[in-house]
Amino acid sequence: MKSPYSIAPKKAFWSKAISNEWNPASLCEEPLVSKNDRIMSAGSCFASNIVPYIEKAGIQYVRAEVRPPIFNVPPEAMGYDKFSAAYGNIYTARQMLQLLKRALGLFAPKEEFWVVDGKYIDPYRPGLNYKARSEKEFKILIKQHLECIMKALRNATVFVFTFGLTEAWISKIDGAVFPVCPGTISGTFDPEKHEFKNFTSSEIKDDMLEFIDLARTINPSLRFILTVSPVPLVATATNKHVLLATIYSKSALRVAAEETVMARNDIAYFPAYEIITGPQAPYEFFSSDRRNVEKEAIETVMSVFLHGVEGDGSKADTAQPDMQLKLQALSQNLAEVECEEAALDRI
Amino acid sequence: MSDELVETISIVNNIDLLNTDKHSWLVSPVDSPDKVNVILAGHSHCYAMTKSYSEDIEVSKKFESAGIASLHTLVGFDVEYWQSLGWACKDKIVCISWQGNQHNADFMFKYLNGFDFVLSENKISNNTKNKYQKNYISQFSVSYGNSPIVANNISFDSAAKSDESELQSDSFIVAEEVIRTHFDPSLAGLSGIINFLKESGAKKVILLGTPPPRGEASDMRPLFQKEVYFINRAKQLGIDINEIPITPLKVRIKLWRLLQIMLQEYSIKNNIDYISVPEGACNADGSLKRDLWNDDVTHANWKFGALYIKKIIEHIRNLGG
């Protein structure tokens, strides 16, 4: 009997699939999405990069928490409004699970808010520009935020999650996980209340599976695409060299992603991590700091992600923004006219 | 104060010389500039006060006995207007009306399901209060007794409350901070004007509140119909003004309340007095009483102005001015 390798496809051999003829598109044999999909995404910084490409491809990106475009104000900080709801970057699977549990009313963190200079800070979104000015306002805004997450989940057909980190800071009181160490952006680090956690691959897998199962109680047909961010750690709290911490982190995340895919149906893994960090990747995919990912790399990743995308496509509704601009112009005209006519009245 | 300004003020001491093609004294009841004690100036909402002079003889007597004059513009609030005011204000009390239409200009019409917000406080924030404690106490102990509540209790406390049950259903809740940031640029010039007037030798600068909103959609639409320019503009934009959704009154009142709070905060920061909209001008919900509406969409009429004049005179009398 011949060896199983004798009948293995070309993609199974490095020399054939990489050394002689490398095509990133070969990593995705079937399209992951179609133009009829409605994509929701969450995850680390890398996860926000995919959004403009998705929309440019004519695929609807689910946005459930959009402030009416009538306010002349700077956008929210730190990309909070870049995602399907204003959750900003979600770095760990535990953080994603926690957010859904909060939205479902299954978990309420004891450290609900921090009060700094009279403003109410969300510890789980500490960089928000527009902070609440009272506890009442804070709770109402949070309630709306969590409702928007539920709305996004109900509306989406595909959920793309990018694993970012294994390292996190959690509450000693109730295990709530913070996006960054308290005291970094806001709040105060308290060793009595906060501790470091470096999640293992099995913990990450368990968290992600629990998240997926819970999400499917809201939207049973929701498909998932998992990716791993290729971006190395800014810093590590493990007391190890940041390079070692990074490789552990990415390895654990990659294992967790793979094991999650194997455990459930309708979950796919998208190899953004491999495209950018694999030995075949061009040196230029990372900038000179060897951490930030160059635009060329992102474009390569997205071309693979959207390779073979089919469907009629959904057209963005541009009518509403236009009408809003008209209404706003008319409203301002009204105020200006009023004052000019009042002046004429006095001649 | 620049040397140029000092020289200008010392030369120009006759109010009559300040009547130009662009800006003029609409009320100058006294026959000598020396008898002018108070100048009303600023944006259009103070016209209601000016008009009360000509509409009500009792009010006109109040103007004259208090020595109130008013400077208005025919062409807009250009640099020359404020310079004119600077020349005239030496040793006078200046009452400034500033903007007051921001909530109308930007938010009269409702986009999709609209928005709402939680107005977190109807008092000056503790931070602002603590920072300017001395000014705060002296200022408001005169106007409001010893209560630390800055706002007009009758107007604010009974106005639409901002708990969740009072928020517009299906509307998007924005943070109050978003609206404050949106309104900030409209108030940006105010500090400069206040400082300019102080440097020009004004005896006192007082900031006035602006009239609250009025009416639900059914009340407002007939008023839109009277604005020919507005109707034509709506046609140009392809909008049927009979169908334009209008932001609910409750939300407009909250926006106005926030503006008044921001004006009060400016007055504290700039160490000047603030006189709020008079008691009796508002309904229980905080909206402008029907008999005080001007025959347009946003302004109050001379009766509102008369109430305000009365309050201004009382405030100045209490100051010993």
XYZ file of C-alpha atoms in Angstrom:
668
model
C 0.000 0.000 0.000
C 1.355 3.407 -0.866
C 1.932 6.128 1.727
C -0.984 8.579 2.282
C 1.408 11.325 1.208
C 1.473 9.847 -2.269
C -2.086 10.927 -2.845
C -1.959 14.149 -0.841
C -2.808 17.307 -2.767
C -0.220 19.887 -3.768
C -1.192 22.144 -0.893
C 0.116 19.544 1.574
C 3.693 20.001 0.419
C 5.799 22.994 1.277
C 7.939 22.704 -1.806
C 4.927 22.661 -4.080
C 2.628 25.090 -2.270
C 5.165 27.608 -0.992
C 8.686 27.260 -2.336
C 7.867 26.953 -5.996
C 4.578 28.704 -6.338
C 3.160 30.773 -3.512
C -0.300 32.268 -3.860
C -1.967 33.513 -0.693
C -5.398 32.917 -2.235
C -4.669 29.219 -2.166
C -5.226 29.343 1.596
C -8.977 29.875 1.111
C -10.444 27.269 -1.172
C -14.020 28.385 -0.685
C -15.317 31.933 -0.275
C -15.904 32.683 3.382
C -18.494 35.374 2.778
C -20.768 36.618 0.052
C -22.095 40.000 -0.851
C -25.397 38.994 0.679
C -23.839 38.585 4.093
C -24.097 41.085 6.891
C -20.808 41.068 8.733
C -20.295 41.929 12.381
C -16.788 42.005 13.764
C -14.916 42.401 17.013
C -11.431 41.867 18.276
C -8.107 43.601 18.510
C -6.809 46.588 16.543
C -6.303 44.374 13.524
C -10.026 43.613 13.469
C -10.864 47.228 12.704
C -8.636 47.208 9.627
C -10.915 44.864 7.739
C -14.002 47.049 7.960
C -13.287 49.508 5.122
C -12.407 46.650 2.787
C -15.606 44.818 3.568
C -17.688 47.889 2.860
C -15.765 48.742 -0.265
C -16.515 45.254 -1.545
C -20.203 46.068 -1.282
C -20.807 43.846 1.714
C -22.876 45.301 4.499
C -20.971 45.834 7.701
C -23.379 45.752 10.608
C -23.388 48.967 12.588
C -25.936 49.009 15.369
C -24.706 51.910 17.481
C -24.341 54.926 15.254
C -24.698 58.415 16.629
C -26.880 60.528 14.296
C -24.532 62.429 11.976
C -25.878 65.798 13.075
C -23.316 66.583 15.714
C -20.249 68.518 14.702
C -17.930 66.805 17.126
C -14.705 64.842 16.802
C -15.242 61.099 16.487
C -14.963 58.834 19.462
C -11.471 58.030 20.615
C -9.581 54.804 20.124
C -11.837 53.485 17.407
C -14.784 52.844 19.676
C -17.177 53.669 16.886
C -15.362 51.661 14.236
C -17.001 48.365 15.099
C -20.528 47.020 14.932
C -21.251 48.600 18.298
C -19.164 51.030 20.285
C -17.192 48.381 22.172
C -13.816 49.350 20.743
C -10.992 46.854 20.751
C -11.683 43.512 22.393
C -8.385 41.823 23.046
C -9.297 38.524 24.668
C -11.907 35.824 24.291
C -12.841 36.328 27.946
C -13.543 39.987 27.245
C -15.817 39.059 24.340
C -17.667 36.507 26.417
C -18.008 38.979 29.270
C -19.511 41.592 26.990
C -22.139 39.199 25.704
C -22.947 38.032 29.217
C -23.447 41.637 30.259
C -25.728 42.212 27.274
C -27.739 39.138 28.210
C -27.959 40.227 31.818
C -25.917 37.227 32.953
C -23.078 39.225 34.426
C -22.765 42.640 35.993
C -19.252 43.651 37.003
C -18.884 44.915 40.560
C -16.518 47.604 39.354
C -19.217 49.254 37.343
C -17.704 52.693 36.840
C -14.883 54.913 37.968
C -15.467 58.536 38.874
C -12.629 60.750 37.735
C -12.901 64.560 37.875
C -16.657 64.315 38.136
C -16.984 62.154 35.024
C -18.146 58.558 35.004
C -15.664 56.285 33.277
C -16.527 52.876 31.872
C -13.691 50.579 33.069
C -14.355 48.339 30.073
C -14.118 51.276 27.636
C -11.835 53.626 29.519
C -10.817 55.724 26.541
C -14.248 56.995 25.550
C -14.137 60.684 24.661
C -17.659 61.536 25.681
C -18.008 60.457 29.258
C -21.156 60.415 31.321
C -21.610 63.217 33.813
C -23.803 61.325 36.268
C -24.460 57.784 37.375
C -27.926 58.003 35.876
C -26.581 59.017 32.504
C -23.872 56.366 32.675
C -26.342 53.564 33.276
C -28.652 54.692 30.510
C -25.794 54.910 28.018
C -24.470 51.494 29.010
C -27.928 49.971 28.695
C -28.234 51.377 25.184
C -24.766 50.086 24.313
C -25.581 46.559 25.439
C -28.891 46.649 23.578
C -27.037 47.673 20.430
C -24.763 44.660 20.768
C -27.806 42.411 20.902
C -29.253 44.188 17.878
C -26.032 43.668 15.953
C -25.936 39.966 16.811
C -29.521 39.489 15.687
C -28.886 41.273 12.423
C -25.564 39.716 11.411
C -25.099 36.618 9.319
C -21.354 36.373 9.939
C -19.306 37.273 13.007
C -15.586 37.829 12.500
C -13.507 37.694 15.673
C -9.804 38.492 15.831
C -7.957 37.074 18.803
C -5.484 39.666 20.050
C -3.948 38.789 23.377
C -3.656 36.140 26.018
C -2.532 38.632 28.658
C -5.132 40.615 30.561
C -5.896 42.254 33.866
C -8.831 40.955 35.817
C -10.768 41.825 38.902
C -9.954 39.847 42.015
C -13.499 40.483 43.179
C -15.510 38.910 40.387
C -13.110 38.001 37.597
C -14.200 40.852 35.342
C -11.622 41.397 32.657
C -10.426 44.869 31.713
C -9.306 45.804 28.209
C -6.179 47.415 29.619
C -4.628 47.477 33.051
C -6.550 49.931 35.256
C -4.543 53.094 35.635
C -3.154 52.937 32.121
C -5.780 55.070 30.404
C -7.989 55.891 33.361
C -8.810 54.680 36.806
C -6.323 53.549 39.384
C -4.440 50.283 39.630
C -5.103 48.625 42.956
C -3.188 45.411 43.659
C -5.911 44.511 46.154
C -8.489 44.515 43.404
C -6.634 43.838 40.160
C -4.351 41.011 39.068
C -2.585 39.815 35.986
C -3.852 36.846 34.022
C -2.212 35.076 31.104
C -4.871 32.876 29.560
C -3.999 29.378 28.384
C -5.100 28.031 25.043
C -7.704 25.778 26.670
C -9.175 28.697 28.637
C -9.370 30.739 25.450
C -11.016 27.892 23.579
C -13.549 27.365 26.364
C -14.358 31.088 26.490
C -14.789 31.310 22.736
C -16.985 28.231 22.584
C -19.148 29.585 25.371
C -19.403 32.898 23.537
C -20.376 31.199 20.294
C -22.953 29.011 21.976
C -24.486 31.999 23.747
C -24.467 34.091 20.572
C -26.290 31.301 18.789
C -29.071 31.423 21.344
C -29.719 34.902 19.956
C -28.990 34.104 16.308
C -28.894 30.337 15.666
C -27.671 30.630 12.101
C -24.791 32.968 12.864
C -21.553 31.842 11.191
C -18.199 32.630 12.724
C -14.835 33.400 11.220
C -11.897 33.405 13.598
C -8.579 35.051 12.972
C -5.473 35.726 15.013
C -3.887 39.137 15.029
C -0.355 39.104 13.669
C 0.607 42.200 15.650
C 3.173 41.528 18.375
C 2.608 42.660 21.948
C 3.281 46.241 22.895
C 4.432 45.035 26.275
C 4.226 41.994 28.486
C 3.521 41.689 32.189
C 4.920 38.155 32.354
C 8.412 39.237 33.345
C 9.675 37.507 30.237
C 11.169 38.974 27.109
C 8.423 40.501 24.986
C 9.428 38.343 22.023
C 8.948 35.157 24.022
C 5.684 36.449 25.449
C 4.478 37.335 21.962
C 5.238 33.930 20.475
C 3.577 32.174 23.384
C 0.540 34.433 23.079
C 0.132 33.986 19.347
C 0.718 30.261 19.609
C -1.883 29.848 22.327
C -4.353 31.927 20.369
C -3.710 29.938 17.193
C -4.249 26.656 18.993
C -7.414 27.960 20.628
C -8.751 29.142 17.280
C -8.080 25.788 15.675
C -9.650 23.808 18.496
C -12.702 26.058 18.485
C -13.184 25.441 14.764
C -12.908 21.706 15.294
C -15.490 21.749 18.080
C -18.448 23.356 16.293
C -20.081 23.652 12.881
C -20.111 26.769 10.766
C -16.927 28.174 12.207
C -14.051 28.885 9.870
C -10.512 29.931 10.494
C -9.119 32.675 8.308
C -5.306 32.654 8.091
C -4.525 36.366 8.356
C -1.838 35.496 10.885
C -0.091 33.065 8.576
C -0.263 35.338 5.555
C 1.556 38.092 7.431
C 3.918 36.242 9.761
C 4.620 32.937 7.982
C 8.133 32.285 6.640
C 6.836 32.898 3.126
C 5.671 36.437 3.970
C 7.693 39.335 2.589
C 9.943 41.129 5.077
C 8.198 44.340 4.101
C 4.877 43.178 5.529
C 6.078 44.622 8.837
C 7.337 48.162 9.162
C 10.797 48.912 10.489
C 9.664 48.579 14.102
C 8.842 44.935 13.268
C 5.494 45.378 14.970
C 3.192 47.500 12.863
C 1.705 45.886 9.817
C 2.109 47.661 6.504
C -0.821 48.500 4.299
C 0.413 46.114 1.618
C 0.091 43.258 4.078
C -3.450 44.195 5.036
C -4.400 44.468 1.397
C -2.991 41.018 0.734
C -4.970 39.622 3.646
C -8.184 41.263 2.528
C -7.784 40.203 -1.059
C -7.654 36.630 0.177
C -10.580 37.182 2.550
C -12.709 38.561 -0.243
C -11.410 36.192 -2.905
C -14.283 34.683 -4.791
C -16.914 36.816 -3.078
C -20.155 36.374 -4.964
C -23.678 37.694 -4.772
C -25.780 40.643 -5.866
C -24.453 42.807 -3.144
C -26.333 45.223 -1.003
C -26.043 48.861 -1.868
C -25.320 51.295 0.869
C -28.225 53.552 1.601
C -26.898 57.018 0.852
C -30.280 58.644 0.913
C -30.429 59.048 4.664
C -27.159 60.964 5.102
C -28.132 63.248 2.208
C -31.529 63.957 3.728
C -29.927 64.655 7.070
C -27.627 67.221 5.496
C -30.623 68.866 3.870
C -32.614 68.957 7.081
C -29.675 70.368 8.944
C -29.120 73.043 6.298
C -32.771 73.984 6.433
C -32.753 74.165 10.201
C -29.753 76.473 10.147
C -31.315 78.602 7.445
C -34.343 78.977 9.640
C -32.318 80.302 12.533
C -30.319 82.649 10.313
C -33.396 83.946 8.550
C -35.116 84.559 11.826
C -32.323 86.762 13.048
C -31.959 88.653 9.757
C -35.670 89.285 9.520
C -35.697 90.411 13.098
C -33.034 92.940 12.138
C -35.060 94.123 9.152
C -38.021 94.568 11.429
C -36.061 97.139 13.355
C -35.209 99.447 10.469
C -5.896 97.307 26.948
C -4.124 98.449 23.828
C -2.955 102.058 23.524
C -5.106 102.415 20.453
C -8.209 101.373 22.335
C -7.454 103.694 25.239
C -7.054 106.591 22.861
C -10.214 105.688 20.997
C -12.288 105.493 24.148
C -10.983 108.794 25.436
C -11.914 110.528 22.175
C -15.302 108.996 21.605
C -17.466 109.798 24.560
C -20.650 110.771 22.825
C -23.038 107.883 22.222
C -24.766 109.750 19.387
C -21.617 109.553 17.321
C -21.941 105.799 17.263
C -25.022 105.713 15.075
C -23.880 104.517 11.694
C -25.420 102.919 8.658
C -24.719 99.555 10.157
C -25.308 99.823 13.863
C -27.565 102.123 15.803
C -29.098 102.891 19.120
C -32.677 101.755 18.902
C -33.393 102.922 22.386
C -31.543 105.897 23.649
C -34.110 107.490 25.878
C -31.875 109.810 27.688
C -30.731 113.108 26.264
C -27.240 112.784 27.537
C -24.881 109.850 27.419
C -24.061 110.456 31.037
C -27.561 109.365 31.976
C -27.147 105.986 30.333
C -26.500 103.454 33.072
C -27.277 100.202 31.319
C -26.681 99.075 27.766
C -28.561 96.161 26.248
C -26.583 94.582 23.461
C -25.846 91.380 21.677
C -27.656 88.872 19.569
C -31.249 88.913 18.456
C -33.012 87.629 21.561
C -32.517 90.926 23.339
C -34.687 92.631 20.725
C -37.700 91.463 22.693
C -36.546 93.751 25.502
C -35.891 96.637 23.155
C -39.329 96.288 21.642
C -40.997 96.372 25.030
C -39.863 99.997 25.309
C -42.053 101.043 22.397
C -44.956 98.718 23.168
C -45.630 99.470 26.790
C -45.530 102.904 28.334
C -44.879 101.503 31.791
C -41.897 99.650 30.454
C -40.627 102.736 28.657
C -40.711 104.569 31.964
C -38.626 101.791 33.492
C -36.136 102.162 30.656
C -35.857 105.859 31.272
C -35.645 105.753 35.021
C -33.042 103.028 34.905
C -31.190 104.732 32.077
C -31.305 101.792 29.692
C -30.113 102.141 26.114
C -29.803 99.419 23.508
C -27.365 98.995 20.665
C -28.422 96.914 17.729
C -27.192 96.036 14.320
C -28.758 96.197 10.937
C -26.165 94.105 9.184
C -24.869 91.580 11.653
C -22.480 91.337 14.542
C -19.294 92.359 12.875
C -16.172 93.691 14.558
C -17.480 97.218 14.243
C -20.540 96.362 16.310
C -18.494 95.126 19.238
C -16.068 97.989 18.900
C -18.994 100.398 19.031
C -20.150 98.719 22.186
C -16.657 98.928 23.604
C -16.550 102.671 22.961
C -19.902 103.228 24.602
C -19.651 100.978 27.627
C -17.233 102.854 29.867
C -18.679 103.022 33.381
C -21.899 101.443 32.170
C -23.510 98.125 33.000
C -23.647 96.023 29.858
C -26.230 93.264 29.510
C -25.280 90.834 26.783
C -27.516 88.424 24.944
C -25.454 85.740 23.256
C -26.713 83.451 20.519
C -29.646 81.446 21.921
C -30.726 79.688 18.736
C -28.250 76.848 18.691
C -30.821 74.251 19.697
C -33.114 75.512 16.930
C -30.454 75.909 14.264
C -29.063 72.436 14.570
C -31.798 70.329 16.039
C -35.216 71.696 15.111
C -35.779 68.938 12.602
C -35.719 65.302 13.554
C -33.477 62.843 11.760
C -34.893 59.295 11.538
C -35.869 58.277 15.070
C -34.197 61.345 16.498
C -32.026 61.564 19.536
C -32.367 62.284 23.204
C -29.997 62.694 26.106
C -29.821 62.669 29.854
C -29.357 66.159 31.222
C -27.325 65.177 34.203
C -27.668 68.276 36.236
C -29.575 71.517 36.445
C -26.965 72.976 38.691
C -23.485 74.093 37.861
C -21.094 71.166 38.127
C -19.331 70.843 41.424
C -15.987 71.225 39.702
C -16.923 74.582 38.224
C -18.531 75.694 41.446
C -15.592 74.744 43.616
C -13.106 76.325 41.285
C -14.876 79.656 41.270
C -16.419 79.412 44.715
C -16.027 83.048 45.715
C -17.524 84.418 42.568
C -20.229 81.833 42.653
C -21.395 82.693 46.142
C -21.340 86.438 45.681
C -23.016 86.295 42.356
C -25.822 83.986 43.145
C -26.512 85.050 46.656
C -27.695 88.274 45.105
C -29.800 86.839 42.365
C -31.148 83.748 44.002
C -30.876 84.215 47.697
C -28.478 81.831 49.333
C -29.515 78.796 47.399
C -26.684 77.126 45.509
C -29.126 76.162 42.820
C -28.260 78.319 39.874
C -31.131 77.493 37.642
C -34.529 79.068 37.863
C -36.251 76.500 39.986
C -39.654 77.079 38.530
C -38.424 76.727 34.994
C -36.056 73.843 35.494
C -37.324 71.615 38.223
C -40.696 71.173 36.705
C -39.348 70.826 33.191
C -39.053 67.453 31.537
C -36.978 65.223 33.777
C -34.240 63.139 32.255
C -34.766 59.738 33.706
C -35.083 56.790 31.411
C -38.858 56.734 31.381
C -38.906 60.308 30.092
C -36.528 59.678 27.237
C -37.956 59.476 23.755
C -38.505 55.813 22.922
C -36.638 54.522 19.866
C -34.406 57.571 19.809
C -30.631 57.316 20.020
C -29.318 58.443 23.389
C -26.222 60.582 23.052
C -23.957 61.592 25.882
C -24.549 65.107 27.179
C -20.837 65.630 26.546
C -21.445 65.210 22.819
C -23.979 68.019 22.831
C -21.778 70.242 24.945
C -18.936 69.690 22.507
C -21.282 70.509 19.664
C -22.420 73.756 21.332
C -18.957 74.837 22.492
C -17.886 76.655 19.296
C -21.006 78.842 19.440
C -19.893 80.149 22.820
C -16.233 80.456 21.963
C -16.317 84.171 21.202
C -18.151 85.075 24.373
C -15.149 85.134 26.688
C -13.315 87.422 24.293
C -16.224 89.857 24.177
C -16.557 89.823 27.954
C -12.871 90.545 28.431
C -12.989 93.249 25.785
C -15.875 94.977 27.516
C -14.130 94.767 30.869
C -10.979 96.209 29.346
C -13.068 98.925 27.716
C -14.098 100.067 31.163
C -17.551 98.593 31.552
C -18.729 98.987 35.125
C -20.259 95.524 35.016
C -20.976 92.894 32.389
C -24.052 90.743 32.783
C -24.933 87.746 30.682
C -28.587 87.156 29.913
C -30.416 83.914 29.331
C -32.291 83.279 26.131
C -35.924 82.302 25.621
C -36.950 78.663 25.863
C -38.443 76.720 22.995
C -42.117 76.598 22.342
C -44.660 74.288 20.821
C -44.911 70.819 19.434
C -44.963 70.183 15.715
C -48.587 71.220 15.301
C -47.792 74.622 16.799
C -44.621 75.099 14.801
C -45.746 74.229 11.287
C -48.016 77.272 10.849
C -45.053 79.435 11.865
C -42.821 77.814 9.252
C -45.445 78.658 6.670
C -44.945 82.355 7.356
C -41.271 82.254 6.517
C -41.194 82.814 2.738
C -37.440 82.469 2.464
C -37.622 79.275 4.421
C -40.379 77.810 2.260
C -38.410 78.549 -0.876
C -35.284 77.054 0.594
C -37.160 73.906 1.554
C -38.396 73.629 -2.023
C -34.831 73.946 -3.301
C -33.791 71.110 -1.053
C -36.748 69.017 -2.124
C -38.295 68.958 1.321
C -41.994 69.282 1.990
C -42.218 71.507 5.048
C -45.624 70.095 5.845
C -43.988 66.739 6.379
C -40.743 67.671 8.076
C -40.462 65.760 11.329
C -39.806 68.107 14.199
C -37.759 67.264 17.250
C -40.103 66.771 20.204
C -40.514 69.747 22.491
C -39.174 67.837 25.508
C -35.850 67.285 23.760
C -35.652 70.904 22.569
C -36.335 72.102 26.089
C -33.507 69.949 27.411
C -31.173 71.294 24.754
C -32.134 74.814 25.762
C -31.626 74.011 29.442
C -28.167 72.729 28.658
C -27.392 75.954 26.784
C -28.515 78.017 29.768
C -26.315 75.935 32.056
C -23.379 76.480 29.712
C -24.058 80.243 29.701
C -24.080 80.194 33.482
C -20.801 78.301 33.499
C -19.312 80.950 31.227
C -20.501 83.693 33.541
C -18.871 82.023 36.531
C -15.613 81.412 34.704
C -15.523 85.021 33.539
C -16.554 86.438 36.885
C -19.696 88.129 35.649
C -23.329 87.968 36.614
C -25.917 85.903 34.856
C -29.622 86.681 34.840
C -31.793 83.740 33.865
C -35.070 83.796 32.007
C -37.660 85.399 34.297
C -40.048 83.456 36.453
C -43.453 83.442 34.861
C -42.132 83.253 31.320
C -42.304 79.461 31.196
C -44.967 76.827 31.387
C -44.655 73.959 33.852
C -42.841 71.900 31.232
C -40.269 74.653 30.724
C -41.559 75.845 27.362
C -42.253 79.488 26.588
C -45.751 80.627 27.505
C -48.024 81.067 24.520
C -48.672 84.759 25.006
C -44.947 85.415 24.949
C -44.307 83.985 21.489
C -43.145 86.333 18.767
C -44.790 85.737 15.440
C -41.905 83.618 14.212
C -40.368 80.269 14.990
C -37.735 81.083 17.566
C -38.069 84.484 19.248
C -40.015 85.733 22.215
C -42.134 88.878 21.986
C -42.050 92.223 23.748
C -44.061 90.916 26.714
C -41.242 88.490 27.411
C -38.892 91.405 26.994
C -40.852 93.430 29.524
C -40.565 90.648 32.085
C -36.846 90.491 31.489
C -36.387 94.255 31.798
C -38.131 94.116 35.141
C -35.792 91.353 36.297
C -32.701 93.140 35.038
C -33.641 96.345 36.852
C -34.300 94.412 40.061
C -30.960 92.646 39.765
C -29.085 95.895 39.250
C -30.945 97.554 42.091
C -29.908 94.688 44.384
C -26.321 95.230 43.367
C -26.611 98.856 44.324
C -26.131 99.861 40.725
